[in-house]
Amino acid sequence: MTFSALAEIHFTEFSRLFNHHRFRDSLRLAAHQPTPGPETGVEAPVPLLAGHWSDKYYDEPARDHQRRLLAGSS
């Protein structure tokens, strides 16, 4: 097995675990709770609201201007 094949296997496994835990965190599930779905019979809680945590970063006109300037859409 070459180094690149081994690195690809490790990266794939890391990505799988990361995405699994990111999803669980987005639903605020504890580690011992089963993952929601038809297989487990558990209903998913309401997901986090997208704008709730990000509002403080876009409420100032200066930040809005800076964001548009850095994004190249001024």
mmCIF file with all atom_site columns, N, CA, C and O in Angstrom, residues 15-70:
data_model
loop_
_atom_site.group_PDB
_atom_site.id
_atom_site.type_symbol
_atom_site.label_atom_id
_atom_site.label_alt_id
_atom_site.label_comp_id
_atom_site.label_asym_id
_atom_site.label_entity_id
_atom_site.label_seq_id
_atom_site.pdbx_PDB_ins_code
_atom_site.Cartn_x
_atom_site.Cartn_y
_atom_site.Cartn_z
_atom_site.occupancy
_atom_site.B_iso_or_equiv
_atom_site.pdbx_formal_charge
_atom_site.auth_seq_id
_atom_site.auth_comp_id
_atom_site.auth_asym_id
_atom_site.auth_atom_id
_atom_site.pdbx_PDB_model_num
ATOM 1   N N  . SER A 1 15 ? -13.128 12.360 7.500  1.00 0.00 ? 15 SER A N  1
ATOM 2   C CA . SER A 1 15 ? -14.266 13.110 6.960  1.00 0.00 ? 15 SER A CA 1
ATOM 3   C C  . SER A 1 15 ? -15.587 12.490 7.380  1.00 0.00 ? 15 SER A C  1
ATOM 4   O O  . SER A 1 15 ? -16.541 13.193 7.716  1.00 0.00 ? 15 SER A O  1
ATOM 5   N N  . ARG A 1 16 ? -15.653 11.164 7.358  1.00 0.00 ? 16 ARG A N  1
ATOM 6   C CA . ARG A 1 16 ? -16.876 10.474 7.754  1.00 0.00 ? 16 ARG A CA 1
ATOM 7   C C  . ARG A 1 16 ? -17.221 10.780 9.207  1.00 0.00 ? 16 ARG A C  1
ATOM 8   O O  . ARG A 1 16 ? -18.353 11.149 9.532  1.00 0.00 ? 16 ARG A O  1
ATOM 9   N N  . LEU A 1 17 ? -16.248 10.674 10.088 1.00 0.00 ? 17 LEU A N  1
ATOM 10  C CA . LEU A 1 17 ? -16.491 10.941 11.506 1.00 0.00 ? 17 LEU A CA 1
ATOM 11  C C  . LEU A 1 17 ? -16.809 12.412 11.758 1.00 0.00 ? 17 LEU A C  1
ATOM 12  O O  . LEU A 1 17 ? -17.688 12.750 12.554 1.00 0.00 ? 17 LEU A O  1
ATOM 13  N N  . PHE A 1 18 ? -16.086 13.295 11.081 1.00 0.00 ? 18 PHE A N  1
ATOM 14  C CA . PHE A 1 18 ? -16.321 14.724 11.257 1.00 0.00 ? 18 PHE A CA 1
ATOM 15  C C  . PHE A 1 18 ? -17.742 15.087 10.848 1.00 0.00 ? 18 PHE A C  1
ATOM 16  O O  . PHE A 1 18 ? -18.459 15.785 11.581 1.00 0.00 ? 18 PHE A O  1
ATOM 17  N N  . ASN A 1 19 ? -18.177 14.619 9.682  1.00 0.00 ? 19 ASN A N  1
ATOM 18  C CA . ASN A 1 19 ? -19.522 14.938 9.214  1.00 0.00 ? 19 ASN A CA 1
ATOM 19  C C  . ASN A 1 19 ? -20.586 14.343 10.117 1.00 0.00 ? 19 ASN A C  1
ATOM 20  O O  . ASN A 1 19 ? -21.631 14.960 10.346 1.00 0.00 ? 19 ASN A O  1
ATOM 21  N N  . HIS A 1 20 ? -20.346 13.156 10.637 1.00 0.00 ? 20 HIS A N  1
ATOM 22  C CA . HIS A 1 20 ? -21.294 12.535 11.558 1.00 0.00 ? 20 HIS A CA 1
ATOM 23  C C  . HIS A 1 20 ? -21.466 13.392 12.811 1.00 0.00 ? 20 HIS A C  1
ATOM 24  O O  . HIS A 1 20 ? -22.589 13.695 13.226 1.00 0.00 ? 20 HIS A O  1
ATOM 25  N N  . HIS A 1 21 ? -20.365 13.805 13.405 1.00 0.00 ? 21 HIS A N  1
ATOM 26  C CA . HIS A 1 21 ? -20.446 14.584 14.644 1.00 0.00 ? 21 HIS A CA 1
ATOM 27  C C  . HIS A 1 21 ? -20.916 16.015 14.384 1.00 0.00 ? 21 HIS A C  1
ATOM 28  O O  . HIS A 1 21 ? -21.578 16.613 15.232 1.00 0.00 ? 21 HIS A O  1
ATOM 29  N N  . ARG A 1 22 ? -20.597 16.573 13.227 1.00 0.00 ? 22 ARG A N  1
ATOM 30  C CA . ARG A 1 22 ? -21.093 17.909 12.895 1.00 0.00 ? 22 ARG A CA 1
ATOM 31  C C  . ARG A 1 22 ? -22.617 17.883 12.786 1.00 0.00 ? 22 ARG A C  1
ATOM 32  O O  . ARG A 1 22 ? -23.307 18.777 13.269 1.00 0.00 ? 22 ARG A O  1
ATOM 33  N N  . PHE A 1 23 ? -23.164 16.844 12.159 1.00 0.00 ? 23 PHE A N  1
ATOM 34  C CA . PHE A 1 23 ? -24.612 16.708 12.046 1.00 0.00 ? 23 PHE A CA 1
ATOM 35  C C  . PHE A 1 23 ? -25.243 16.573 13.429 1.00 0.00 ? 23 PHE A C  1
ATOM 36  O O  . PHE A 1 23 ? -26.231 17.237 13.737 1.00 0.00 ? 23 PHE A O  1
ATOM 37  N N  . ARG A 1 24 ? -24.669 15.735 14.274 1.00 0.00 ? 24 ARG A N  1
ATOM 38  C CA . ARG A 1 24 ? -25.218 15.540 15.617 1.00 0.00 ? 24 ARG A CA 1
ATOM 39  C C  . ARG A 1 24 ? -25.174 16.849 16.407 1.00 0.00 ? 24 ARG A C  1
ATOM 40  O O  . ARG A 1 24 ? -26.100 17.176 17.134 1.00 0.00 ? 24 ARG A O  1
ATOM 41  N N  . ASP A 1 25 ? -24.085 17.599 16.247 1.00 0.00 ? 25 ASP A N  1
ATOM 42  C CA . ASP A 1 25 ? -23.980 18.869 16.963 1.00 0.00 ? 25 ASP A CA 1
ATOM 43  C C  . ASP A 1 25 ? -25.007 19.866 16.443 1.00 0.00 ? 25 ASP A C  1
ATOM 44  O O  . ASP A 1 25 ? -25.548 20.648 17.222 1.00 0.00 ? 25 ASP A O  1
ATOM 45  N N  . SER A 1 26 ? -25.279 19.844 15.139 1.00 0.00 ? 26 SER A N  1
ATOM 46  C CA . SER A 1 26 ? -26.264 20.782 14.599 1.00 0.00 ? 26 SER A CA 1
ATOM 47  C C  . SER A 1 26 ? -27.650 20.507 15.166 1.00 0.00 ? 26 SER A C  1
ATOM 48  O O  . SER A 1 26 ? -28.478 21.398 15.248 1.00 0.00 ? 26 SER A O  1
ATOM 49  N N  . LEU A 1 27 ? -27.906 19.271 15.569 1.00 0.00 ? 27 LEU A N  1
ATOM 50  C CA . LEU A 1 27 ? -29.178 18.922 16.190 1.00 0.00 ? 27 LEU A CA 1
ATOM 51  C C  . LEU A 1 27 ? -29.100 18.941 17.702 1.00 0.00 ? 27 LEU A C  1
ATOM 52  O O  . LEU A 1 27 ? -30.079 18.659 18.379 1.00 0.00 ? 27 LEU A O  1
ATOM 53  N N  . ARG A 1 28 ? -27.916 19.226 18.221 1.00 0.00 ? 28 ARG A N  1
ATOM 54  C CA . ARG A 1 28 ? -27.678 19.279 19.667 1.00 0.00 ? 28 ARG A CA 1
ATOM 55  C C  . ARG A 1 28 ? -27.994 17.949 20.350 1.00 0.00 ? 28 ARG A C  1
ATOM 56  O O  . ARG A 1 28 ? -28.668 17.894 21.370 1.00 0.00 ? 28 ARG A O  1
ATOM 57  N N  . LEU A 1 29 ? -27.502 16.878 19.766 1.00 0.00 ? 29 LEU A N  1
ATOM 58  C CA . LEU A 1 29 ? -27.709 15.562 20.352 1.00 0.00 ? 29 LEU A CA 1
ATOM 59  C C  . LEU A 1 29 ? -26.559 15.234 21.286 1.00 0.00 ? 29 LEU A C  1
ATOM 60  O O  . LEU A 1 29 ? -25.411 15.522 20.989 1.00 0.00 ? 29 LEU A O  1
ATOM 61  N N  . ALA A 1 30 ? -26.880 14.615 22.383 1.00 0.00 ? 30 ALA A N  1
ATOM 62  C CA . ALA A 1 30 ? -25.838 14.135 23.288 1.00 0.00 ? 30 ALA A CA 1
ATOM 63  C C  . ALA A 1 30 ? -25.231 12.868 22.692 1.00 0.00 ? 30 ALA A C  1
ATOM 64  O O  . ALA A 1 30 ? -25.813 12.222 21.827 1.00 0.00 ? 30 ALA A O  1
ATOM 65  N N  . ALA A 1 31 ? -24.056 12.514 23.164 1.00 0.00 ? 31 ALA A N  1
ATOM 66  C CA . ALA A 1 31 ? -23.336 11.376 22.599 1.00 0.00 ? 31 ALA A CA 1
ATOM 67  C C  . ALA A 1 31 ? -24.090 10.068 22.757 1.00 0.00 ? 31 ALA A C  1
ATOM 68  O O  . ALA A 1 31 ? -23.970 9.180  21.935 1.00 0.00 ? 31 ALA A O  1
ATOM 69  N N  . HIS A 1 32 ? -24.888 9.913  23.800 1.00 0.00 ? 32 HIS A N  1
ATOM 70  C CA . HIS A 1 32 ? -25.579 8.647  24.046 1.00 0.00 ? 32 HIS A CA 1
ATOM 71  C C  . HIS A 1 32 ? -26.933 8.541  23.361 1.00 0.00 ? 32 HIS A C  1
ATOM 72  O O  . HIS A 1 32 ? -27.550 7.495  23.384 1.00 0.00 ? 32 HIS A O  1
ATOM 73  N N  . GLN A 1 33 ? -27.411 9.617  22.754 1.00 0.00 ? 33 GLN A N  1
ATOM 74  C CA . GLN A 1 33 ? -28.703 9.579  22.084 1.00 0.00 ? 33 GLN A CA 1
ATOM 75  C C  . GLN A 1 33 ? -28.561 8.956  20.696 1.00 0.00 ? 33 GLN A C  1
ATOM 76  O O  . GLN A 1 33 ? -27.586 9.197  19.998 1.00 0.00 ? 33 GLN A O  1
ATOM 77  N N  . PRO A 1 34 ? -29.555 8.162  20.269 1.00 0.00 ? 34 PRO A N  1
ATOM 78  C CA . PRO A 1 34 ? -29.480 7.580  18.931 1.00 0.00 ? 34 PRO A CA 1
ATOM 79  C C  . PRO A 1 34 ? -29.684 8.649  17.860 1.00 0.00 ? 34 PRO A C  1
ATOM 80  O O  . PRO A 1 34 ? -30.355 9.655  18.089 1.00 0.00 ? 34 PRO A O  1
ATOM 81  N N  . THR A 1 35 ? -29.112 8.428  16.708 1.00 0.00 ? 35 THR A N  1
ATOM 82  C CA . THR A 1 35 ? -29.276 9.337  15.589 1.00 0.00 ? 35 THR A CA 1
ATOM 83  C C  . THR A 1 35 ? -30.715 9.250  15.091 1.00 0.00 ? 35 THR A C  1
ATOM 84  O O  . THR A 1 35 ? -31.240 8.157  14.923 1.00 0.00 ? 35 THR A O  1
ATOM 85  N N  . PRO A 1 36 ? -31.383 10.390 14.859 1.00 0.00 ? 36 PRO A N  1
ATOM 86  C CA . PRO A 1 36 ? -32.770 10.362 14.406 1.00 0.00 ? 36 PRO A CA 1
ATOM 87  C C  . PRO A 1 36 ? -32.896 9.711  13.033 1.00 0.00 ? 36 PRO A C  1
ATOM 88  O O  . PRO A 1 36 ? -32.009 9.799  12.210 1.00 0.00 ? 36 PRO A O  1
ATOM 89  N N  . GLY A 1 37 ? -34.011 9.077  12.808 1.00 0.00 ? 37 GLY A N  1
ATOM 90  C CA . GLY A 1 37 ? -34.276 8.479  11.510 1.00 0.00 ? 37 GLY A CA 1
ATOM 91  C C  . GLY A 1 37 ? -35.285 7.361  11.614 1.00 0.00 ? 37 GLY A C  1
ATOM 92  O O  . GLY A 1 37 ? -35.665 6.933  12.710 1.00 0.00 ? 37 GLY A O  1
ATOM 93  N N  . PRO A 1 38 ? -35.741 6.870  10.468 1.00 0.00 ? 38 PRO A N  1
ATOM 94  C CA . PRO A 1 38 ? -36.754 5.810  10.486 1.00 0.00 ? 38 PRO A CA 1
ATOM 95  C C  . PRO A 1 38 ? -36.230 4.494  11.070 1.00 0.00 ? 38 PRO A C  1
ATOM 96  O O  . PRO A 1 38 ? -36.996 3.710  11.614 1.00 0.00 ? 38 PRO A O  1
ATOM 97  N N  . GLU A 1 39 ? -34.918 4.271  10.968 1.00 0.00 ? 39 GLU A N  1
ATOM 98  C CA . GLU A 1 39 ? -34.357 3.026  11.499 1.00 0.00 ? 39 GLU A CA 1
ATOM 99  C C  . GLU A 1 39 ? -34.436 2.969  13.021 1.00 0.00 ? 39 GLU A C  1
ATOM 100 O O  . GLU A 1 39 ? -34.627 1.906  13.605 1.00 0.00 ? 39 GLU A O  1
ATOM 101 N N  . THR A 1 40 ? -34.263 4.114  13.668 1.00 0.00 ? 40 THR A N  1
ATOM 102 C CA . THR A 1 40 ? -34.246 4.148  15.129 1.00 0.00 ? 40 THR A CA 1
ATOM 103 C C  . THR A 1 40 ? -35.591 4.556  15.726 1.00 0.00 ? 40 THR A C  1
ATOM 104 O O  . THR A 1 40 ? -35.805 4.390  16.924 1.00 0.00 ? 40 THR A O  1
ATOM 105 N N  . GLY A 1 41 ? -36.479 5.129  14.910 1.00 0.00 ? 41 GLY A N  1
ATOM 106 C CA . GLY A 1 41 ? -37.776 5.569  15.414 1.00 0.00 ? 41 GLY A CA 1
ATOM 107 C C  . GLY A 1 41 ? -37.696 6.839  16.244 1.00 0.00 ? 41 GLY A C  1
ATOM 108 O O  . GLY A 1 41 ? -38.623 7.176  16.965 1.00 0.00 ? 41 GLY A O  1
ATOM 109 N N  . VAL A 1 42 ? -36.596 7.570  16.150 1.00 0.00 ? 42 VAL A N  1
ATOM 110 C CA . VAL A 1 42 ? -36.398 8.801  16.915 1.00 0.00 ? 42 VAL A CA 1
ATOM 111 C C  . VAL A 1 42 ? -36.636 9.990  16.004 1.00 0.00 ? 42 VAL A C  1
ATOM 112 O O  . VAL A 1 42 ? -36.110 10.049 14.895 1.00 0.00 ? 42 VAL A O  1
ATOM 113 N N  . GLU A 1 43 ? -37.444 10.948 16.463 1.00 0.00 ? 43 GLU A N  1
ATOM 114 C CA . GLU A 1 43 ? -37.678 12.167 15.685 1.00 0.00 ? 43 GLU A CA 1
ATOM 115 C C  . GLU A 1 43 ? -36.558 13.160 15.911 1.00 0.00 ? 43 GLU A C  1
ATOM 116 O O  . GLU A 1 43 ? -36.043 13.284 17.027 1.00 0.00 ? 43 GLU A O  1
ATOM 117 N N  . ALA A 1 44 ? -36.202 13.876 14.867 1.00 0.00 ? 44 ALA A N  1
ATOM 118 C CA . ALA A 1 44 ? -35.142 14.877 14.964 1.00 0.00 ? 44 ALA A CA 1
ATOM 119 C C  . ALA A 1 44 ? -35.682 16.144 15.615 1.00 0.00 ? 44 ALA A C  1
ATOM 120 O O  . ALA A 1 44 ? -36.795 16.574 15.316 1.00 0.00 ? 44 ALA A O  1
ATOM 121 N N  . PRO A 1 45 ? -34.899 16.767 16.507 1.00 0.00 ? 45 PRO A N  1
ATOM 122 C CA . PRO A 1 45 ? -35.312 18.060 17.052 1.00 0.00 ? 45 PRO A CA 1
ATOM 123 C C  . PRO A 1 45 ? -35.210 19.139 15.986 1.00 0.00 ? 45 PRO A C  1
ATOM 124 O O  . PRO A 1 45 ? -34.651 18.919 14.918 1.00 0.00 ? 45 PRO A O  1
ATOM 125 N N  . VAL A 1 46 ? -35.742 20.291 16.276 1.00 0.00 ? 46 VAL A N  1
ATOM 126 C CA . VAL A 1 46 ? -35.692 21.393 15.326 1.00 0.00 ? 46 VAL A CA 1
ATOM 127 C C  . VAL A 1 46 ? -34.240 21.826 15.143 1.00 0.00 ? 46 VAL A C  1
ATOM 128 O O  . VAL A 1 46 ? -33.533 22.059 16.124 1.00 0.00 ? 46 VAL A O  1
ATOM 129 N N  . PRO A 1 47 ? -33.754 21.912 13.885 1.00 0.00 ? 47 PRO A N  1
ATOM 130 C CA . PRO A 1 47 ? -32.362 22.332 13.666 1.00 0.00 ? 47 PRO A CA 1
ATOM 131 C C  . PRO A 1 47 ? -32.133 23.787 14.089 1.00 0.00 ? 47 PRO A C  1
ATOM 132 O O  . PRO A 1 47 ? -33.085 24.557 14.252 1.00 0.00 ? 47 PRO A O  1
ATOM 133 N N  . LEU A 1 48 ? -30.885 24.137 14.237 1.00 0.00 ? 48 LEU A N  1
ATOM 134 C CA . LEU A 1 48 ? -30.524 25.501 14.606 1.00 0.00 ? 48 LEU A CA 1
ATOM 135 C C  . LEU A 1 48 ? -30.930 26.469 13.509 1.00 0.00 ? 48 LEU A C  1
ATOM 136 O O  . LEU A 1 48 ? -30.880 26.132 12.325 1.00 0.00 ? 48 LEU A O  1
ATOM 137 N N  . LEU A 1 49 ? -31.308 27.661 13.876 1.00 0.00 ? 49 LEU A N  1
ATOM 138 C CA . LEU A 1 49 ? -31.632 28.690 12.891 1.00 0.00 ? 49 LEU A CA 1
ATOM 139 C C  . LEU A 1 49 ? -30.347 29.258 12.322 1.00 0.00 ? 49 LEU A C  1
ATOM 140 O O  . LEU A 1 49 ? -29.391 29.528 13.055 1.00 0.00 ? 49 LEU A O  1
ATOM 141 N N  . ALA A 1 50 ? -30.306 29.452 11.025 1.00 0.00 ? 50 ALA A N  1
ATOM 142 C CA . ALA A 1 50 ? -29.082 29.887 10.364 1.00 0.00 ? 50 ALA A CA 1
ATOM 143 C C  . ALA A 1 50 ? -28.662 31.294 10.786 1.00 0.00 ? 50 ALA A C  1
ATOM 144 O O  . ALA A 1 50 ? -27.495 31.556 11.000 1.00 0.00 ? 50 ALA A O  1
ATOM 145 N N  . GLY A 1 51 ? -29.596 32.220 10.895 1.00 0.00 ? 51 GLY A N  1
ATOM 146 C CA . GLY A 1 51 ? -29.235 33.594 11.177 1.00 0.00 ? 51 GLY A CA 1
ATOM 147 C C  . GLY A 1 51 ? -29.018 33.908 12.648 1.00 0.00 ? 51 GLY A C  1
ATOM 148 O O  . GLY A 1 51 ? -28.488 34.947 12.995 1.00 0.00 ? 51 GLY A O  1
ATOM 149 N N  . HIS A 1 52 ? -29.418 33.003 13.514 1.00 0.00 ? 52 HIS A N  1
ATOM 150 C CA . HIS A 1 52 ? -29.366 33.282 14.949 1.00 0.00 ? 52 HIS A CA 1
ATOM 151 C C  . HIS A 1 52 ? -27.955 33.596 15.438 1.00 0.00 ? 52 HIS A C  1
ATOM 152 O O  . HIS A 1 52 ? -27.735 34.572 16.141 1.00 0.00 ? 52 HIS A O  1
ATOM 153 N N  . TRP A 1 53 ? -26.984 32.789 15.088 1.00 0.00 ? 53 TRP A N  1
ATOM 154 C CA . TRP A 1 53 ? -25.623 32.977 15.586 1.00 0.00 ? 53 TRP A CA 1
ATOM 155 C C  . TRP A 1 53 ? -24.848 33.994 14.769 1.00 0.00 ? 53 TRP A C  1
ATOM 156 O O  . TRP A 1 53 ? -23.891 34.576 15.241 1.00 0.00 ? 53 TRP A O  1
ATOM 157 N N  . SER A 1 54 ? -25.266 34.243 13.533 1.00 0.00 ? 54 SER A N  1
ATOM 158 C CA . SER A 1 54 ? -24.470 35.113 12.670 1.00 0.00 ? 54 SER A CA 1
ATOM 159 C C  . SER A 1 54 ? -24.928 36.563 12.669 1.00 0.00 ? 54 SER A C  1
ATOM 160 O O  . SER A 1 54 ? -24.267 37.413 12.077 1.00 0.00 ? 54 SER A O  1
ATOM 161 N N  . ASP A 1 55 ? -26.043 36.878 13.321 1.00 0.00 ? 55 ASP A N  1
ATOM 162 C CA . ASP A 1 55 ? -26.572 38.241 13.297 1.00 0.00 ? 55 ASP A CA 1
ATOM 163 C C  . ASP A 1 55 ? -25.563 39.265 13.808 1.00 0.00 ? 55 ASP A C  1
ATOM 164 O O  . ASP A 1 55 ? -25.453 40.362 13.267 1.00 0.00 ? 55 ASP A O  1
ATOM 165 N N  . LYS A 1 56 ? -24.825 38.918 14.842 1.00 0.00 ? 56 LYS A N  1
ATOM 166 C CA . LYS A 1 56 ? -23.902 39.897 15.428 1.00 0.00 ? 56 LYS A CA 1
ATOM 167 C C  . LYS A 1 56 ? -22.762 40.273 14.487 1.00 0.00 ? 56 LYS A C  1
ATOM 168 O O  . LYS A 1 56 ? -22.145 41.305 14.646 1.00 0.00 ? 56 LYS A O  1
ATOM 169 N N  . TYR A 1 57 ? -22.504 39.457 13.468 1.00 0.00 ? 57 TYR A N  1
ATOM 170 C CA . TYR A 1 57 ? -21.415 39.745 12.544 1.00 0.00 ? 57 TYR A CA 1
ATOM 171 C C  . TYR A 1 57 ? -21.843 40.644 11.394 1.00 0.00 ? 57 TYR A C  1
ATOM 172 O O  . TYR A 1 57 ? -21.016 41.144 10.657 1.00 0.00 ? 57 TYR A O  1
ATOM 173 N N  . TYR A 1 58 ? -23.145 40.834 11.206 1.00 0.00 ? 58 TYR A N  1
ATOM 174 C CA . TYR A 1 58 ? -23.628 41.602 10.066 1.00 0.00 ? 58 TYR A CA 1
ATOM 175 C C  . TYR A 1 58 ? -24.525 42.768 10.449 1.00 0.00 ? 58 TYR A C  1
ATOM 176 O O  . TYR A 1 58 ? -25.188 43.338 9.602  1.00 0.00 ? 58 TYR A O  1
ATOM 177 N N  . ASP A 1 59 ? -24.555 43.134 11.733 1.00 0.00 ? 59 ASP A N  1
ATOM 178 C CA . ASP A 1 59 ? -25.473 44.191 12.145 1.00 0.00 ? 59 ASP A CA 1
ATOM 179 C C  . ASP A 1 59 ? -24.894 45.592 11.985 1.00 0.00 ? 59 ASP A C  1
ATOM 180 O O  . ASP A 1 59 ? -25.632 46.549 11.963 1.00 0.00 ? 59 ASP A O  1
ATOM 181 N N  . GLU A 1 60 ? -23.603 45.732 11.869 1.00 0.00 ? 60 GLU A N  1
ATOM 182 C CA . GLU A 1 60 ? -22.987 47.053 11.748 1.00 0.00 ? 60 GLU A CA 1
ATOM 183 C C  . GLU A 1 60 ? -22.788 47.408 10.274 1.00 0.00 ? 60 GLU A C  1
ATOM 184 O O  . GLU A 1 60 ? -22.321 46.584 9.498  1.00 0.00 ? 60 GLU A O  1
ATOM 185 N N  . PRO A 1 61 ? -23.103 48.659 9.880  1.00 0.00 ? 61 PRO A N  1
ATOM 186 C CA . PRO A 1 61 ? -22.887 49.056 8.479  1.00 0.00 ? 61 PRO A CA 1
ATOM 187 C C  . PRO A 1 61 ? -21.413 48.964 8.067  1.00 0.00 ? 61 PRO A C  1
ATOM 188 O O  . PRO A 1 61 ? -21.112 48.629 6.929  1.00 0.00 ? 61 PRO A O  1
ATOM 189 N N  . ALA A 1 62 ? -20.489 49.242 8.993  1.00 0.00 ? 62 ALA A N  1
ATOM 190 C CA . ALA A 1 62 ? -19.072 49.170 8.645  1.00 0.00 ? 62 ALA A CA 1
ATOM 191 C C  . ALA A 1 62 ? -18.672 47.734 8.303  1.00 0.00 ? 62 ALA A C  1
ATOM 192 O O  . ALA A 1 62 ? -17.912 47.495 7.359  1.00 0.00 ? 62 ALA A O  1
ATOM 193 N N  . ARG A 1 63 ? -19.171 46.774 9.055  1.00 0.00 ? 63 ARG A N  1
ATOM 194 C CA . ARG A 1 63 ? -18.864 45.362 8.762  1.00 0.00 ? 63 ARG A CA 1
ATOM 195 C C  . ARG A 1 63 ? -19.478 44.948 7.426  1.00 0.00 ? 63 ARG A C  1
ATOM 196 O O  . ARG A 1 63 ? -18.884 44.189 6.677  1.00 0.00 ? 63 ARG A O  1
ATOM 197 N N  . ASP A 1 64 ? -20.669 45.428 7.146  1.00 0.00 ? 64 ASP A N  1
ATOM 198 C CA . ASP A 1 64 ? -21.311 45.101 5.884  1.00 0.00 ? 64 ASP A CA 1
ATOM 199 C C  . ASP A 1 64 ? -20.485 45.640 4.716  1.00 0.00 ? 64 ASP A C  1
ATOM 200 O O  . ASP A 1 64 ? -20.277 44.951 3.723  1.00 0.00 ? 64 ASP A O  1
ATOM 201 N N  . HIS A 1 65 ? -20.020 46.871 4.858  1.00 0.00 ? 65 HIS A N  1
ATOM 202 C CA . HIS A 1 65 ? -19.183 47.463 3.816  1.00 0.00 ? 65 HIS A CA 1
ATOM 203 C C  . HIS A 1 65 ? -17.883 46.678 3.657  1.00 0.00 ? 65 HIS A C  1
ATOM 204 O O  . HIS A 1 65 ? -17.453 46.393 2.547  1.00 0.00 ? 65 HIS A O  1
ATOM 205 N N  . GLN A 1 66 ? -17.265 46.322 4.773  1.00 0.00 ? 66 GLN A N  1
ATOM 206 C CA . GLN A 1 66 ? -16.017 45.573 4.721  1.00 0.00 ? 66 GLN A CA 1
ATOM 207 C C  . GLN A 1 66 ? -16.229 44.200 4.066  1.00 0.00 ? 66 GLN A C  1
ATOM 208 O O  . GLN A 1 66 ? -15.424 43.756 3.251  1.00 0.00 ? 66 GLN A O  1
ATOM 209 N N  . ARG A 1 67 ? -17.314 43.543 4.392  1.00 0.00 ? 67 ARG A N  1
ATOM 210 C CA . ARG A 1 67 ? -17.602 42.237 3.810  1.00 0.00 ? 67 ARG A CA 1
ATOM 211 C C  . ARG A 1 67 ? -17.787 42.348 2.296  1.00 0.00 ? 67 ARG A C  1
ATOM 212 O O  . ARG A 1 67 ? -17.257 41.557 1.525  1.00 0.00 ? 67 ARG A O  1
ATOM 213 N N  . ARG A 1 68 ? -18.549 43.359 1.851  1.00 0.00 ? 68 ARG A N  1
ATOM 214 C CA . ARG A 1 68 ? -18.754 43.542 0.411  1.00 0.00 ? 68 ARG A CA 1
ATOM 215 C C  . ARG A 1 68 ? -17.461 43.900 -0.287 1.00 0.00 ? 68 ARG A C  1
ATOM 216 O O  . ARG A 1 68 ? -17.198 43.429 -1.390 1.00 0.00 ? 68 ARG A O  1
ATOM 217 N N  . LEU A 1 69 ? -16.620 44.714 0.365  1.00 0.00 ? 69 LEU A N  1
ATOM 218 C CA . LEU A 1 69 ? -15.345 45.114 -0.229 1.00 0.00 ? 69 LEU A CA 1
ATOM 219 C C  . LEU A 1 69 ? -14.425 43.900 -0.390 1.00 0.00 ? 69 LEU A C  1
ATOM 220 O O  . LEU A 1 69 ? -13.829 43.695 -1.452 1.00 0.00 ? 69 LEU A O  1
ATOM 221 N N  . LEU A 1 70 ? -14.337 43.075 0.638  1.00 0.00 ? 70 LEU A N  1
ATOM 222 C CA . LEU A 1 70 ? -13.459 41.900 0.579  1.00 0.00 ? 70 LEU A CA 1
ATOM 223 C C  . LEU A 1 70 ? -14.006 40.831 -0.368 1.00 0.00 ? 70 LEU A C  1
ATOM 224 O O  . LEU A 1 70 ? -13.244 40.061 -0.950 1.00 0.00 ? 70 LEU A O  1
#
